[in-house]
Every structure is written in structure tokens, then in C-alpha cells.
PDB file of C-alpha atoms in Angstrom:
ATOM      1  CA  MET A   1       1.154 -41.018 -27.020  1.00 57.00           C
ATOM      2  CA  ASP A   2      -0.425 -40.939 -30.709  1.00 76.00           C
ATOM      3  CA  LYS A   3       0.791 -45.040 -30.714  1.00 79.00           C
ATOM      4  CA  ARG A   4      -0.462 -45.968 -26.643  1.00 80.00           C
ATOM      5  CA  GLY A   5      -3.825 -43.926 -27.121  1.00 77.00           C
ATOM      6  CA  ALA A   6      -4.622 -46.351 -30.907  1.00 79.00           C
ATOM      7  CA  ILE A   7      -3.527 -49.219 -28.831  1.00 82.00           C
ATOM      8  CA  ILE A   8      -6.593 -48.171 -26.678  1.00 82.00           C
ATOM      9  CA  ILE A   9      -9.135 -48.386 -29.429  1.00 84.00           C
ATOM     10  CA  SER A  10      -8.670 -50.654 -31.506  1.00 84.00           C
ATOM     11  CA  VAL A  11      -8.456 -53.538 -27.855  1.00 86.00           C
ATOM     12  CA  ARG A  12     -11.769 -51.684 -27.239  1.00 89.00           C
ATOM     13  CA  PHE A  13     -12.626 -52.199 -30.514  1.00 88.00           C
ATOM     14  CA  ILE A  14     -12.157 -55.790 -30.202  1.00 91.00           C
ATOM     15  CA  THR A  15     -13.253 -56.065 -27.024  1.00 91.00           C
ATOM     16  CA  ILE A  16     -17.125 -55.051 -27.946  1.00 92.00           C
ATOM     17  CA  MET A  17     -16.918 -56.718 -31.257  1.00 91.00           C
ATOM     18  CA  ILE A  18     -16.172 -60.155 -29.175  1.00 93.00           C
ATOM     19  CA  THR A  19     -18.734 -58.940 -27.138  1.00 92.00           C
ATOM     20  CA  ILE A  20     -21.550 -58.541 -30.309  1.00 92.00           C
ATOM     21  CA  ALA A  21     -19.998 -61.994 -31.466  1.00 90.00           C
ATOM     22  CA  VAL A  22     -21.025 -64.248 -28.119  1.00 90.00           C
ATOM     23  CA  VAL A  23     -23.837 -62.255 -27.990  1.00 89.00           C
ATOM     24  CA  LEU A  24     -25.522 -63.053 -30.825  1.00 86.00           C
ATOM     25  CA  VAL A  25     -25.087 -66.412 -30.794  1.00 85.00           C
ATOM     26  CA  PHE A  26     -26.248 -67.179 -27.372  1.00 79.00           C
ATOM     27  CA  ALA A  27     -28.806 -65.511 -29.008  1.00 76.00           C
ATOM     28  CA  PHE A  28     -29.412 -68.584 -32.031  1.00 75.00           C
ATOM     29  CA  THR A  29     -29.087 -70.885 -30.000  1.00 73.00           C
ATOM     30  CA  PHE A  30     -31.993 -70.392 -27.397  1.00 68.00           C
ATOM     31  CA  PHE A  31     -33.751 -69.350 -30.631  1.00 66.00           C
ATOM     32  CA  LEU A  32     -33.206 -73.130 -31.922  1.00 64.00           C
ATOM     33  CA  GLN A  33     -33.531 -74.164 -28.844  1.00 63.00           C
ATOM     34  CA  ALA A  34     -37.443 -72.928 -28.087  1.00 56.00           C
ATOM     35  CA  GLN A  35     -37.896 -73.724 -32.348  1.00 53.00           C
ATOM     36  CA  SER A  36     -37.705 -77.218 -31.715  1.00 48.00           C
ATOM     37  CA  LYS A  37     -39.527 -77.639 -28.063  1.00 45.00           C
ATOM     38  CA  THR A  38     -42.298 -75.907 -29.874  1.00 44.00           C
ATOM     39  CA  GLU A  39     -42.558 -78.390 -33.156  1.00 44.00           C
ATOM     40  CA  LEU A  40     -42.152 -81.002 -30.384  1.00 42.00           C
ATOM     41  CA  THR A  41     -45.031 -79.977 -28.127  1.00 43.00           C
ATOM     42  CA  ALA A  42     -47.227 -78.539 -31.611  1.00 45.00           C
ATOM     43  CA  GLY A  43     -47.832 -82.220 -32.348  1.00 55.00           C
ATOM     44  CA  VAL A  44     -48.732 -84.635 -30.104  1.00 65.00           C
ATOM     45  CA  VAL A  45     -51.431 -85.454 -27.307  1.00 73.00           C
ATOM     46  CA  ASP A  46     -50.785 -87.173 -25.080  1.00 79.00           C
ATOM     47  CA  ALA A  47     -50.913 -90.343 -24.160  1.00 83.00           C
ATOM     48  CA  GLN A  48     -54.060 -90.683 -21.594  1.00 86.00           C
ATOM     49  CA  ILE A  49     -55.989 -87.683 -23.811  1.00 86.00           C
ATOM     50  CA  GLN A  50     -55.711 -89.960 -26.652  1.00 88.00           C
ATOM     51  CA  GLN A  51     -57.606 -92.788 -23.874  1.00 89.00           C
ATOM     52  CA  GLN A  52     -60.260 -90.932 -23.077  1.00 90.00           C
ATOM     53  CA  ILE A  53     -60.591 -90.376 -26.435  1.00 90.00           C
ATOM     54  CA  GLU A  54     -60.765 -93.921 -27.796  1.00 90.00           C
ATOM     55  CA  ARG A  55     -63.251 -94.574 -24.515  1.00 91.00           C
ATOM     56  CA  GLU A  56     -65.808 -91.798 -24.706  1.00 91.00           C
ATOM     57  CA  LEU A  57     -65.550 -92.919 -28.473  1.00 90.00           C
ATOM     58  CA  LEU A  58     -66.042 -96.300 -28.060  1.00 89.00           C
ATOM     59  CA  GLU A  59     -68.293 -96.720 -24.989  1.00 90.00           C
ATOM     60  CA  THR A  60     -70.964 -93.884 -24.917  1.00 88.00           C
ATOM     61  CA  ARG A  61     -72.680 -92.742 -28.935  1.00 86.00           C
ATOM     62  CA  SER A  62     -71.074 -89.096 -28.650  1.00 90.00           C
ATOM     63  CA  LYS A  63     -69.589 -88.541 -32.135  1.00 93.00           C
ATOM     64  CA  VAL A  64     -67.042 -85.717 -30.916  1.00 94.00           C
ATOM     65  CA  SER A  65     -65.313 -86.148 -28.443  1.00 93.00           C
ATOM     66  CA  LEU A  66     -62.970 -83.124 -26.649  1.00 93.00           C
ATOM     67  CA  PRO A  67     -62.024 -84.125 -22.462  1.00 91.00           C
ATOM     68  CA  VAL A  68     -59.265 -82.054 -22.388  1.00 87.00           C
ATOM     69  CA  TYR A  69     -60.955 -78.357 -23.376  1.00 90.00           C
ATOM     70  CA  GLN A  70     -58.835 -75.899 -20.732  1.00 93.00           C
ATOM     71  CA  ALA A  71     -55.327 -75.187 -20.620  1.00 93.00           C
ATOM     72  CA  ASP A  72     -52.839 -72.722 -18.590  1.00 94.00           C
ATOM     73  CA  LEU A  73     -50.154 -71.936 -21.005  1.00 93.00           C
ATOM     74  CA  LYS A  74     -47.622 -69.491 -21.103  1.00 93.00           C
ATOM     75  CA  ARG A  75     -46.649 -66.780 -23.341  1.00 91.00           C
ATOM     76  CA  GLY A  76     -44.839 -68.225 -26.321  1.00 90.00           C
ATOM     77  CA  GLU A  77     -46.803 -72.265 -25.518  1.00 91.00           C
ATOM     78  CA  VAL A  78     -48.413 -74.174 -27.338  1.00 90.00           C
ATOM     79  CA  PHE A  79     -50.694 -76.675 -26.323  1.00 90.00           C
ATOM     80  CA  THR A  80     -51.887 -79.647 -28.476  1.00 90.00           C
ATOM     81  CA  PHE A  81     -55.850 -80.501 -27.552  1.00 92.00           C
ATOM     82  CA  GLY A  82     -56.573 -83.629 -28.942  1.00 92.00           C
ATOM     83  CA  MET A  83     -59.962 -84.006 -30.692  1.00 94.00           C
ATOM     84  CA  GLY A  84     -61.137 -87.726 -31.367  1.00 94.00           C
ATOM     85  CA  ILE A  85     -64.144 -87.970 -34.110  1.00 95.00           C
ATOM     86  CA  LYS A  86     -66.319 -90.723 -35.138  1.00 94.00           C
ATOM     87  CA  ASN A  87     -68.816 -91.464 -38.364  1.00 93.00           C
ATOM     88  CA  TYR A  88     -71.699 -93.206 -37.700  1.00 91.00           C
ATOM     89  CA  LEU A  89     -72.883 -92.118 -40.542  1.00 89.00           C
ATOM     90  CA  GLY A  90     -72.701 -95.193 -42.128  1.00 83.00           C
ATOM     91  CA  LEU A  91     -71.138 -95.082 -45.082  1.00 86.00           C
ATOM     92  CA  GLY A  92     -67.466 -93.314 -45.919  1.00 87.00           C
ATOM     93  CA  SER A  93     -66.927 -89.451 -45.506  1.00 91.00           C
ATOM     94  CA  LYS A  94     -64.436 -86.392 -45.206  1.00 93.00           C
ATOM     95  CA  PHE A  95     -64.422 -84.647 -42.085  1.00 95.00           C
ATOM     96  CA  THR A  96     -62.998 -81.140 -41.562  1.00 94.00           C
ATOM     97  CA  VAL A  97     -63.070 -79.771 -37.995  1.00 95.00           C
ATOM     98  CA  GLU A  98     -62.690 -76.156 -37.649  1.00 94.00           C
ATOM     99  CA  ILE A  99     -61.716 -73.777 -35.387  1.00 94.00           C
ATOM    100  CA  ASP A 100     -62.802 -69.586 -34.447  1.00 94.00           C
ATOM    101  CA  TYR A 101     -62.493 -67.377 -32.493  1.00 94.00           C
ATOM    102  CA  ALA A 102     -65.184 -66.103 -30.663  1.00 94.00           C
ATOM    103  CA  LYS A 103     -63.581 -64.122 -27.496  1.00 95.00           C
ATOM    104  CA  SER A 104     -59.992 -63.364 -24.809  1.00 95.00           C
ATOM    105  CA  ILE A 105     -61.835 -62.004 -21.329  1.00 95.00           C
ATOM    106  CA  GLU A 106     -59.463 -61.578 -17.822  1.00 94.00           C
ATOM    107  CA  THR A 107     -59.837 -64.700 -15.634  1.00 92.00           C
ATOM    108  CA  ASN A 108     -61.172 -63.071 -12.532  1.00 93.00           C
ATOM    109  CA  THR A 109     -63.322 -60.683 -13.520  1.00 94.00           C
ATOM    110  CA  GLY A 110     -64.160 -61.492 -17.694  1.00 92.00           C
ATOM    111  CA  GLN A 111     -64.350 -58.858 -18.481  1.00 95.00           C
ATOM    112  CA  PRO A 112     -64.085 -58.512 -22.238  1.00 95.00           C
ATOM    113  CA  ILE A 113     -60.392 -57.835 -23.680  1.00 93.00           C
ATOM    114  CA  ASN A 114     -59.271 -56.390 -27.213  1.00 93.00           C
ATOM    115  CA  LEU A 115     -56.363 -58.049 -28.267  1.00 91.00           C
ATOM    116  CA  ALA A 116     -56.279 -55.488 -31.281  1.00 90.00           C
ATOM    117  CA  ASP A 117     -55.206 -53.575 -28.183  1.00 91.00           C
ATOM    118  CA  TYR A 118     -52.097 -54.855 -28.084  1.00 90.00           C
ATOM    119  CA  ASP A 119     -51.024 -55.451 -31.257  1.00 90.00           C
ATOM    120  CA  ILE A 120     -51.761 -59.836 -31.372  1.00 90.00           C
ATOM    121  CA  ASP A 121     -54.174 -61.201 -34.519  1.00 90.00           C
ATOM    122  CA  PRO A 122     -56.413 -63.836 -32.683  1.00 90.00           C
ATOM    123  CA  GLU A 123     -56.226 -65.943 -36.104  1.00 88.00           C
ATOM    124  CA  THR A 124     -52.641 -66.248 -35.351  1.00 88.00           C
ATOM    125  CA  MET A 125     -53.133 -68.113 -31.858  1.00 91.00           C
ATOM    126  CA  SER A 126     -54.591 -70.856 -34.415  1.00 89.00           C
ATOM    127  CA  PHE A 127     -55.681 -72.690 -37.819  1.00 86.00           C
ATOM    128  CA  ASP A 128     -59.079 -71.694 -39.058  1.00 85.00           C
ATOM    129  CA  LYS A 129     -60.015 -75.321 -41.018  1.00 90.00           C
ATOM    130  CA  LEU A 130     -57.924 -78.966 -40.577  1.00 91.00           C
ATOM    131  CA  GLY A 131     -58.600 -81.574 -43.012  1.00 89.00           C
ATOM    132  CA  PRO A 132     -60.348 -83.491 -43.934  1.00 93.00           C
ATOM    133  CA  TYR A 133     -59.978 -86.467 -43.146  1.00 94.00           C
ATOM    134  CA  VAL A 134     -61.827 -89.437 -44.915  1.00 94.00           C
ATOM    135  CA  ILE A 135     -63.381 -91.774 -42.472  1.00 94.00           C
ATOM    136  CA  ASN A 136     -64.829 -94.588 -43.236  1.00 93.00           C
ATOM    137  CA  SER A 137     -67.956 -96.302 -41.702  1.00 90.00           C
ATOM    138  CA  THR A 138     -67.969 -96.982 -37.879  1.00 90.00           C
ATOM    139  CA  GLU A 139     -64.172 -95.569 -37.855  1.00 93.00           C
ATOM    140  CA  ARG A 140     -62.381 -92.691 -35.083  1.00 92.00           C
ATOM    141  CA  THR A 141     -59.247 -90.937 -35.674  1.00 93.00           C
ATOM    142  CA  ILE A 142     -57.531 -88.503 -33.671  1.00 92.00           C
ATOM    143  CA  VAL A 143     -57.116 -84.619 -34.337  1.00 93.00           C
ATOM    144  CA  ARG A 144     -54.552 -82.502 -33.614  1.00 91.00           C
ATOM    145  CA  ILE A 145     -56.143 -78.321 -32.888  1.00 92.00           C
ATOM    146  CA  PRO A 146     -52.723 -77.234 -31.554  1.00 92.00           C
ATOM    147  CA  ILE A 147     -53.494 -73.906 -29.624  1.00 92.00           C
ATOM    148  CA  MET A 148     -50.497 -70.315 -29.415  1.00 92.00           C
ATOM    149  CA  VAL A 149     -49.859 -68.146 -26.810  1.00 92.00           C
ATOM    150  CA  PRO A 150     -48.541 -64.933 -28.510  1.00 90.00           C
ATOM    151  CA  LEU A 151     -45.868 -63.540 -26.662  1.00 89.00           C
ATOM    152  CA  GLY A 152     -47.213 -60.113 -26.550  1.00 89.00           C
ATOM    153  CA  ALA A 153     -51.159 -61.656 -24.901  1.00 90.00           C
ATOM    154  CA  PRO A 154     -51.491 -60.375 -21.921  1.00 92.00           C
ATOM    155  CA  LYS A 155     -51.131 -62.147 -18.234  1.00 93.00           C
ATOM    156  CA  GLY A 156     -54.671 -63.280 -15.789  1.00 94.00           C
ATOM    157  CA  THR A 157     -56.740 -63.407 -20.018  1.00 95.00           C
ATOM    158  CA  THR A 158     -58.137 -66.280 -21.425  1.00 95.00           C
ATOM    159  CA  HIS A 159     -58.818 -66.780 -24.596  1.00 96.00           C
ATOM    160  CA  ILE A 160     -62.029 -68.641 -26.371  1.00 95.00           C
ATOM    161  CA  PHE A 161     -62.247 -70.383 -28.954  1.00 96.00           C
ATOM    162  CA  ASN A 162     -65.280 -72.963 -30.662  1.00 95.00           C
ATOM    163  CA  VAL A 163     -65.091 -75.719 -32.087  1.00 95.00           C
ATOM    164  CA  LYS A 164     -66.768 -78.119 -34.034  1.00 94.00           C
ATOM    165  CA  ALA A 165     -66.409 -80.880 -36.734  1.00 94.00           C
ATOM    166  CA  THR A 166     -67.909 -80.389 -39.843  1.00 93.00           C
ATOM    167  CA  CYS A 167     -68.621 -82.993 -42.326  1.00 92.00           C
ATOM    168  CA  ASP A 168     -68.628 -83.402 -46.286  1.00 90.00           C
ATOM    169  CA  LEU A 169     -72.837 -84.520 -46.638  1.00 86.00           C
ATOM    170  CA  PRO A 170     -75.374 -81.968 -48.723  1.00 82.00           C
ATOM    171  CA  ASP A 171     -77.307 -82.051 -45.530  1.00 74.00           C
ATOM    172  CA  THR A 172     -76.100 -79.132 -43.328  1.00 72.00           C
ATOM    173  CA  GLY A 173     -78.420 -80.776 -39.804  1.00 78.00           C
ATOM    174  CA  LEU A 174     -76.460 -83.952 -40.838  1.00 82.00           C
ATOM    175  CA  CYS A 175     -73.046 -81.893 -41.182  1.00 85.00           C
ATOM    176  CA  ASN A 176     -72.693 -79.452 -39.830  1.00 82.00           C
ATOM    177  CA  PRO A 177     -71.824 -78.889 -36.878  1.00 90.00           C
ATOM    178  CA  TYR A 178     -71.041 -82.631 -37.007  1.00 92.00           C
ATOM    179  CA  GLY A 179     -71.750 -83.469 -33.183  1.00 89.00           C
ATOM    180  CA  TYR A 180     -72.185 -80.301 -30.796  1.00 89.00           C
ATOM    181  CA  ALA A 181     -69.813 -77.413 -30.530  1.00 90.00           C
ATOM    182  CA  GLN A 182     -66.943 -77.253 -28.133  1.00 92.00           C
ATOM    183  CA  SER A 183     -65.211 -74.985 -26.894  1.00 94.00           C
ATOM    184  CA  ILE A 184     -61.519 -74.595 -25.986  1.00 95.00           C
ATOM    185  CA  ARG A 185     -60.287 -71.883 -23.050  1.00 95.00           C
ATOM    186  CA  VAL A 186     -56.978 -71.222 -22.687  1.00 95.00           C
ATOM    187  CA  ASN A 187     -55.326 -69.476 -20.110  1.00 94.00           C
ATOM    188  CA  THR A 188     -52.843 -67.220 -20.324  1.00 94.00           C
ATOM    189  CA  VAL A 189     -50.353 -67.217 -17.361  1.00 92.00           C
TER     190      VAL A 189
END
């Protein structure tokens, strides 16, 4: 009877170890797939958005263009906004894009939400500064602005970011901000 009991225990132990190994392999595979999708999404600005930016910068005297300023994202997703900058300064200059988290609100009611209550640091949702980008006179560039919704973010919330371009000239009235400051809204669905 002792030999039979030992065999049963060893078979159960082996079964449990195989089950754990299979679960770990699936979790690792899922993590790698999610990682690769995030990397692909984070660096791409849609071709249609690029065309809108180019058209606006060419047809108007706009210094900056942010045609898509709102996105609906699930928790853990990244969306890359595109912002165009055209240099009207008359000389080459270095430009940076500053992104400041403004606030989070309930989408339906507009009531403010404190992300610290959900153990979320808003600074992890975006970069605070992108660049510098050297843009020669009358040339333009498109800057990718990735924004991520953390996994713990509550559904039904809107996160608002202020975005502005600045340049390296000492005239702060001309370069801070360069053009108009913009707002980006990310809705958690």
C-alpha cells in the first residue's frame, strides 16, 4: 500500500508541475505578443493623419498642427498622436514638444478624478519632453506623441494633456509656446 501511495503522490506532483509549466509558457507568450503590439503601435502615425498635418501646414500659416487630438483607448493600449511643426522663424532652430498632464475626469459627469487613488502616476502615461528637433527655415517635421493608458486606469475616464512646441531662441514670446498650445484627450473605454 505504501508503494502504491507513493506512486499516486509522485504522479500528482508531476501533473501539477506540468500544469504550472504550461501556464508559465502561455503567460510568457502572451506577454511577448502584447509587448510587440505595443512597440508597433507606439511608433506609428497613421498615413492619413500625416497627410492632414502636411496639408494644414502647407495651406495655412499654422506653426503647429494637431489634427487628431482625441482617442479612445482600452487599458494598457498606446496611441501615437501626430503633431506637425513648421519653422517660420527665418533661420534654423531646435524645437521641443512639451507634454504636461493636466487632469483626469469622469467622461460622463466631468468630475475630477485623482489617479493616485488608483496607484497611478500620471507622469508614466507620456513623456514630458520630446526632441530637440532641428528644423531649418520654412521646413516642417512631424513629431510622434505616444500616450498610454495604464492597466489600472478606471474605465469611463478622460485624461487631458497640454501639448506645446517651444524653440531655442531667447525671445520667449516667440518661442514659448511656438504657435498655439494644444490639448490631447484620451478616453478610457
